[in-house]
Amino acid sequence: MVSRSYEMSFEEFQNQARLYVIGALEPEETEAFELARNQLGKPAEDFISECYSMHEAFALSLRPAKSSDALKDRLMSMVRERRKS
Amino acid sequence: MGRQSEERVAAMTMDLASTNALPDDPTEAPAPKLPAAAPELEPGAPTDLELMHAIQKEDPEALSVLYDRYNGILKALILRVIHNEAEADDLLQEIFMEIWNQAKNFSAQKGKPLGWMVTLARRRAIDGLRKKQAYARAGERLQTETEQQPDAWVHNATEEEITFSDTRVLVRKVINTLPPAQQEAINLAFFKGMSQREIAANTNTPLGTVKTRLELGLKKIYDGLKELRDEL
């Protein structure tokens, strides 16, 4: 049985947090991460928040792809319909 | 720091209802501080936040502007995950409908609109990928892509929009500092939603090596983005 008394250092937590926000932690690692997160409190939450900005950076690293005008027309028509109902 | 500069210090987000249990649930992504430079806006153009507020008041024109501003980025992200033009268009439409329907759940206190949209788009795209049980095909595509285009981080789409070019160059500069193996591991985790074990299996790499690559690569990107923010 895995000991629950293990305490993750903040540096280890930071490494895990970067994996966590992109969904790359394995289930057993997630469990340990959540325990450490609770123990470390606000600094942990603040760090996790910062890590999420990597999502946006990854998206912005891509060249924009073109969508058809028809797609936008269809979307806006659906939105206006939804608004009426 | 001016309003547009603050917009450039973009990041993650919010309260969107999700049926997915991915750990990147945006509900727990409050007030980010790190960068990820957002595009420069035309003078007088509404900020993303102003557009979100207008959408919350059910202004279709605001959604139209937001669509024009970000459809290319979000479609590129979706395409990067599912590699199918028609499905990407369908998903893009669904995502913007979700933005419209869920806008009331967006809270500026918890993050920036672009971050919220990116997190949503990524989750939906990965959901779509999983529903199709397409991991095997994705692995084959990855191999093909790697063979055909070594610079696999950016591979799709013609460049129709130049708005993001400066931002992209800056972010890519950070990413390009990573060794290819680290880029590949992050690519599979972020854009394919793979776990470490799945990455190890797909790349015939020991699990410990995958873990190290992800940790080192993400730390470099995180630190690089921080430096980028300081420069802005």
Coordinates of C-alpha atoms in Angstrom, one line a residue:
Chain A
M1 CA 0.0 0.0 0.0
V2 CA 1.3 3.4 -0.9
S3 CA 2.2 5.6 2.1
R4 CA 0.1 8.7 2.4
S5 CA 2.7 10.4 4.6
Y6 CA 4.9 11.3 1.6
E7 CA 5.2 15.0 1.2
M8 CA 5.8 16.4 -2.2
S9 CA 8.2 19.4 -2.3
F10 CA 7.0 22.5 -4.0
E11 CA 9.5 22.0 -6.8
E12 CA 8.1 18.5 -7.4
F13 CA 4.6 19.9 -7.2
Q14 CA 5.5 22.5 -9.9
N15 CA 6.7 19.7 -12.2
Q16 CA 3.5 17.8 -11.6
A17 CA 1.3 20.8 -12.1
R18 CA 2.7 21.5 -15.6
L19 CA 1.8 17.9 -16.5
Y20 CA -1.6 18.1 -14.7
V21 CA -2.9 21.1 -16.6
I22 CA -2.3 19.4 -19.9
G23 CA -3.9 16.2 -18.7
A24 CA -0.7 14.1 -18.8
L25 CA -0.7 12.8 -15.2
E26 CA -1.5 9.2 -14.7
P27 CA -4.4 8.4 -12.3
E28 CA -2.1 7.4 -9.4
E29 CA 0.0 10.6 -9.9
T30 CA -3.2 12.7 -10.0
E31 CA -4.1 11.3 -6.6
A32 CA -0.7 12.2 -5.1
F33 CA -0.9 15.6 -6.8
E34 CA -4.3 16.4 -5.3
L35 CA -3.1 15.5 -1.9
A36 CA -0.1 17.8 -2.3
R37 CA -2.3 20.5 -3.7
N38 CA -4.5 20.4 -0.6
Q39 CA -1.5 20.5 1.7
L40 CA 0.3 23.4 -0.1
G41 CA -2.8 25.6 -0.3
K42 CA -2.9 29.0 -2.0
P43 CA 0.6 28.9 -3.5
A44 CA -0.3 25.7 -5.2
E45 CA -3.5 27.1 -6.6
D46 CA -1.7 30.2 -7.9
F47 CA 0.9 28.1 -9.6
I48 CA -1.7 25.9 -11.3
S49 CA -3.5 29.0 -12.5
E50 CA -0.3 30.2 -14.1
C51 CA 0.3 26.9 -15.7
Y52 CA -3.0 27.1 -17.6
S53 CA -1.7 30.0 -19.6
M54 CA 0.4 27.4 -21.5
H55 CA -2.8 26.2 -23.2
E56 CA -3.3 29.6 -24.8
A57 CA 0.4 29.7 -25.8
F58 CA 0.2 26.4 -27.6
A59 CA -2.9 27.5 -29.5
L60 CA -1.2 30.7 -30.5
S61 CA 1.8 28.8 -31.8
L62 CA -0.3 27.4 -34.6
R63 CA -1.0 29.1 -37.9
P64 CA -4.6 30.1 -38.1
A65 CA -6.7 27.9 -40.3
K66 CA -9.3 29.2 -42.8
S67 CA -12.9 28.5 -42.2
S68 CA -15.6 29.0 -44.9
D69 CA -17.9 32.0 -44.9
A70 CA -20.8 29.6 -45.1
L71 CA -19.8 28.2 -41.7
K72 CA -20.0 31.6 -40.1
D73 CA -23.4 32.3 -41.8
R74 CA -24.7 29.1 -40.5
L75 CA -23.5 29.8 -37.0
M76 CA -24.9 33.3 -36.9
S77 CA -28.2 32.1 -38.2
M78 CA -28.3 29.4 -35.4
V79 CA -27.5 32.1 -32.9
R80 CA -30.3 34.4 -34.1
E81 CA -32.7 31.5 -34.0
R82 CA -31.7 30.6 -30.5
R83 CA -32.1 34.2 -29.5
K84 CA -35.6 34.4 -30.8
S85 CA -36.7 31.2 -29.0
Chain B
M1 CA -0.1 48.6 -17.9
G2 CA -2.6 49.5 -20.6
R3 CA -5.8 47.7 -21.4
Q4 CA -4.4 46.1 -24.5
S5 CA -1.2 45.2 -22.7
E6 CA -3.3 43.5 -20.1
E7 CA -5.1 41.7 -22.8
R8 CA -1.7 40.5 -24.1
V9 CA -1.0 39.1 -20.7
A10 CA -3.6 36.5 -21.5
A11 CA -4.3 33.2 -19.9
M12 CA -6.7 30.6 -18.7
T13 CA -10.0 30.3 -17.2
M14 CA -13.4 29.5 -16.0
D15 CA -16.8 28.1 -15.1
L16 CA -17.8 26.3 -18.2
A17 CA -20.0 23.3 -17.6
S18 CA -18.3 20.2 -18.8
T19 CA -19.3 16.6 -19.3
N20 CA -15.7 15.7 -19.5
A21 CA -13.5 14.7 -16.7
L22 CA -10.2 15.8 -18.2
P23 CA -8.0 17.3 -15.5
D24 CA -7.7 20.5 -17.5
D25 CA -11.2 21.5 -16.4
P26 CA -11.3 25.2 -16.9
T27 CA -13.4 25.6 -13.7
E28 CA -10.2 25.5 -11.8
A29 CA -8.2 27.9 -13.8
P30 CA -8.6 31.3 -12.1
A31 CA -6.8 34.5 -12.6
P32 CA -3.8 33.6 -14.6
K33 CA -0.7 35.8 -14.6
L34 CA 1.5 34.2 -17.1
P35 CA 1.7 35.5 -20.7
A36 CA 0.8 34.0 -24.0
A37 CA 0.7 37.1 -26.0
A38 CA -2.7 37.8 -27.6
P39 CA -3.0 39.6 -30.9
E40 CA -2.7 43.3 -31.1
L41 CA -6.1 44.9 -31.7
E42 CA -7.0 47.7 -34.1
P43 CA -7.4 51.0 -32.4
G44 CA -10.9 51.4 -31.1
A45 CA -11.7 47.7 -31.5
P46 CA -13.6 46.1 -28.6
T47 CA -11.4 44.0 -26.3
D48 CA -12.2 40.3 -25.9
L49 CA -13.6 41.0 -22.5
E50 CA -16.0 43.7 -23.9
L51 CA -17.1 41.2 -26.5
M52 CA -17.7 38.6 -23.8
H53 CA -19.8 41.0 -21.8
A54 CA -21.8 41.8 -24.9
I55 CA -22.3 38.2 -25.6
Q56 CA -23.5 37.7 -22.1
K57 CA -26.2 40.3 -23.0
E58 CA -27.0 38.2 -26.1
D59 CA -25.6 40.5 -28.7
P60 CA -25.0 38.4 -31.8
E61 CA -22.7 41.1 -33.4
A62 CA -20.3 40.6 -30.5
L63 CA -20.1 36.9 -31.3
S64 CA -19.6 37.7 -34.9
V65 CA -16.6 39.9 -34.1
L66 CA -15.2 37.3 -31.7
Y67 CA -15.6 34.6 -34.4
D68 CA -13.7 36.8 -36.9
R69 CA -11.0 37.3 -34.4
Y70 CA -10.4 33.8 -33.3
N71 CA -12.0 31.2 -35.6
G72 CA -8.6 30.7 -37.3
I73 CA -6.8 30.0 -34.1
L74 CA -9.4 27.7 -32.7
K75 CA -9.8 25.8 -36.0
A76 CA -6.1 25.3 -36.2
L77 CA -6.2 23.9 -32.7
I78 CA -9.1 21.6 -33.6
L79 CA -7.4 20.5 -36.8
R80 CA -4.2 19.7 -34.9
V81 CA -6.2 17.3 -32.8
I82 CA -8.6 15.6 -35.2
H83 CA -7.0 16.1 -38.7
N84 CA -10.3 16.3 -40.6
E85 CA -11.4 19.5 -42.2
A86 CA -15.2 18.8 -42.2
E87 CA -15.2 17.5 -38.6
A88 CA -13.1 20.5 -37.6
D89 CA -15.7 22.9 -39.1
D90 CA -18.5 21.1 -37.4
L91 CA -16.7 21.2 -34.1
L92 CA -15.8 24.9 -34.6
Q93 CA -19.5 25.7 -35.1
E94 CA -20.4 23.7 -32.0
I95 CA -17.7 25.5 -29.9
F96 CA -18.9 28.9 -30.9
M97 CA -22.5 27.9 -30.1
E98 CA -21.3 26.7 -26.7
I99 CA -19.5 30.1 -26.2
W100 CA -22.8 31.7 -27.0
N101 CA -24.8 29.4 -24.7
Q102 CA -22.3 29.3 -21.8
A103 CA -21.1 32.9 -21.9
K104 CA -23.1 33.6 -18.7
N105 CA -20.7 31.3 -16.9
F106 CA -17.6 33.2 -18.0
S107 CA -16.1 35.2 -15.3
A108 CA -13.3 37.8 -16.0
Q109 CA -12.1 37.4 -12.5
K110 CA -11.1 33.9 -13.3
G111 CA -9.3 34.5 -16.5
K112 CA -9.2 35.8 -20.1
P113 CA -11.7 35.0 -22.8
L114 CA -9.2 33.5 -25.2
G115 CA -7.9 31.1 -22.6
W116 CA -11.5 30.1 -21.8
M117 CA -12.1 29.5 -25.5
V118 CA -8.9 27.6 -26.1
T119 CA -9.5 25.3 -23.1
L120 CA -13.0 24.6 -24.3
A121 CA -11.9 24.0 -27.9
R122 CA -9.1 21.6 -26.9
R123 CA -11.4 19.6 -24.6
R124 CA -14.1 19.3 -27.2
A125 CA -11.6 18.3 -29.9
I126 CA -10.0 15.7 -27.6
D127 CA -13.5 14.4 -26.7
G128 CA -14.2 14.1 -30.4
L129 CA -10.9 12.2 -31.0
R130 CA -11.7 9.8 -28.2
K131 CA -15.2 9.2 -29.3
K132 CA -13.8 8.1 -32.7
Q133 CA -11.4 5.8 -30.9
A134 CA -8.8 7.3 -33.2
Y135 CA -5.7 6.8 -31.2
A136 CA -4.3 4.2 -33.5
R137 CA -4.8 6.3 -36.6
A138 CA -3.4 9.3 -34.8
G139 CA -0.2 7.4 -34.2
E140 CA 0.0 6.5 -37.8
R141 CA -0.5 10.1 -38.8
L142 CA 2.1 11.2 -36.4
Q143 CA 4.6 8.9 -38.0
T144 CA 3.7 10.2 -41.4
E145 CA 3.8 13.8 -40.3
T146 CA 7.2 13.3 -38.7
E147 CA 8.5 11.7 -41.8
Q148 CA 7.0 14.3 -44.1
Q149 CA 7.5 17.4 -42.0
P150 CA 10.2 17.4 -39.3
D151 CA 8.9 20.7 -38.0
A152 CA 5.7 19.1 -36.9
W153 CA 4.6 21.6 -34.3
V154 CA 3.1 23.9 -36.9
H155 CA 1.8 21.9 -39.9
N156 CA -1.7 22.9 -40.9
A157 CA -3.4 25.5 -42.8
T158 CA -2.6 28.2 -45.2
E159 CA -1.8 31.5 -43.6
E160 CA -4.9 33.6 -44.2
E161 CA -4.6 35.7 -41.1
I162 CA -1.5 37.6 -40.3
T163 CA -2.9 39.1 -37.2
F164 CA -1.3 36.5 -35.1
S165 CA 2.0 36.2 -36.9
D166 CA 4.1 38.2 -34.4
T167 CA 2.6 36.4 -31.4
R168 CA 3.2 33.1 -33.2
V169 CA 6.8 33.9 -33.8
L170 CA 7.4 34.7 -30.2
V171 CA 5.7 31.6 -28.8
R172 CA 7.3 29.4 -31.4
K173 CA 10.7 30.9 -30.5
V174 CA 10.1 29.5 -27.0
I175 CA 8.9 26.2 -28.2
N176 CA 11.7 25.8 -30.7
T177 CA 14.3 25.9 -28.0
L178 CA 13.1 22.4 -27.0
P179 CA 14.7 19.3 -28.4
P180 CA 12.5 17.5 -30.9
A181 CA 11.8 14.6 -28.5
Q182 CA 10.4 17.0 -25.9
Q183 CA 8.3 18.8 -28.5
E184 CA 6.9 15.5 -29.7
A185 CA 6.0 14.4 -26.1
I186 CA 4.3 17.7 -25.4
N187 CA 2.6 17.6 -28.8
L188 CA 1.1 14.2 -28.1
A189 CA 0.0 15.2 -24.6
F190 CA -1.5 18.5 -25.4
F191 CA -2.9 18.1 -28.9
K192 CA -3.8 14.4 -28.7
G193 CA -4.7 14.2 -25.1
M194 CA -2.5 11.2 -24.5
S195 CA -1.3 10.1 -21.1
Q196 CA 2.3 9.4 -20.4
R197 CA 1.7 5.7 -20.8
E198 CA 0.0 6.3 -24.1
I199 CA 2.9 8.4 -25.3
A200 CA 5.3 5.8 -24.3
A201 CA 3.4 3.1 -26.1
N202 CA 3.0 5.3 -29.3
T203 CA 6.6 6.3 -29.5
N204 CA 8.2 3.1 -28.2
T205 CA 9.9 5.1 -25.5
P206 CA 10.4 4.1 -21.8
L207 CA 7.8 5.6 -19.6
G208 CA 10.4 7.3 -17.4
T209 CA 11.9 8.9 -20.5
V210 CA 8.6 10.3 -21.5
K211 CA 8.0 11.7 -18.0
T212 CA 11.4 13.4 -18.1
R213 CA 10.8 14.8 -21.5
L214 CA 7.5 16.2 -20.6
E215 CA 8.7 17.7 -17.3
L216 CA 11.8 19.3 -18.8
G217 CA 9.9 20.5 -21.9
L218 CA 7.0 22.0 -20.1
K219 CA 9.4 23.7 -17.6
K220 CA 11.3 25.3 -20.4
I221 CA 8.1 26.5 -22.1
Y222 CA 6.7 27.8 -18.8
D223 CA 10.0 29.7 -18.0
G224 CA 10.2 30.9 -21.6
L225 CA 6.7 32.3 -21.5
K226 CA 7.5 34.1 -18.3
E227 CA 10.5 35.8 -19.9
L228 CA 8.3 36.7 -22.8
R229 CA 5.8 38.3 -20.5
D230 CA 8.5 40.3 -18.8
E231 CA 9.6 41.6 -22.3
L232 CA 6.1 42.7 -23.2

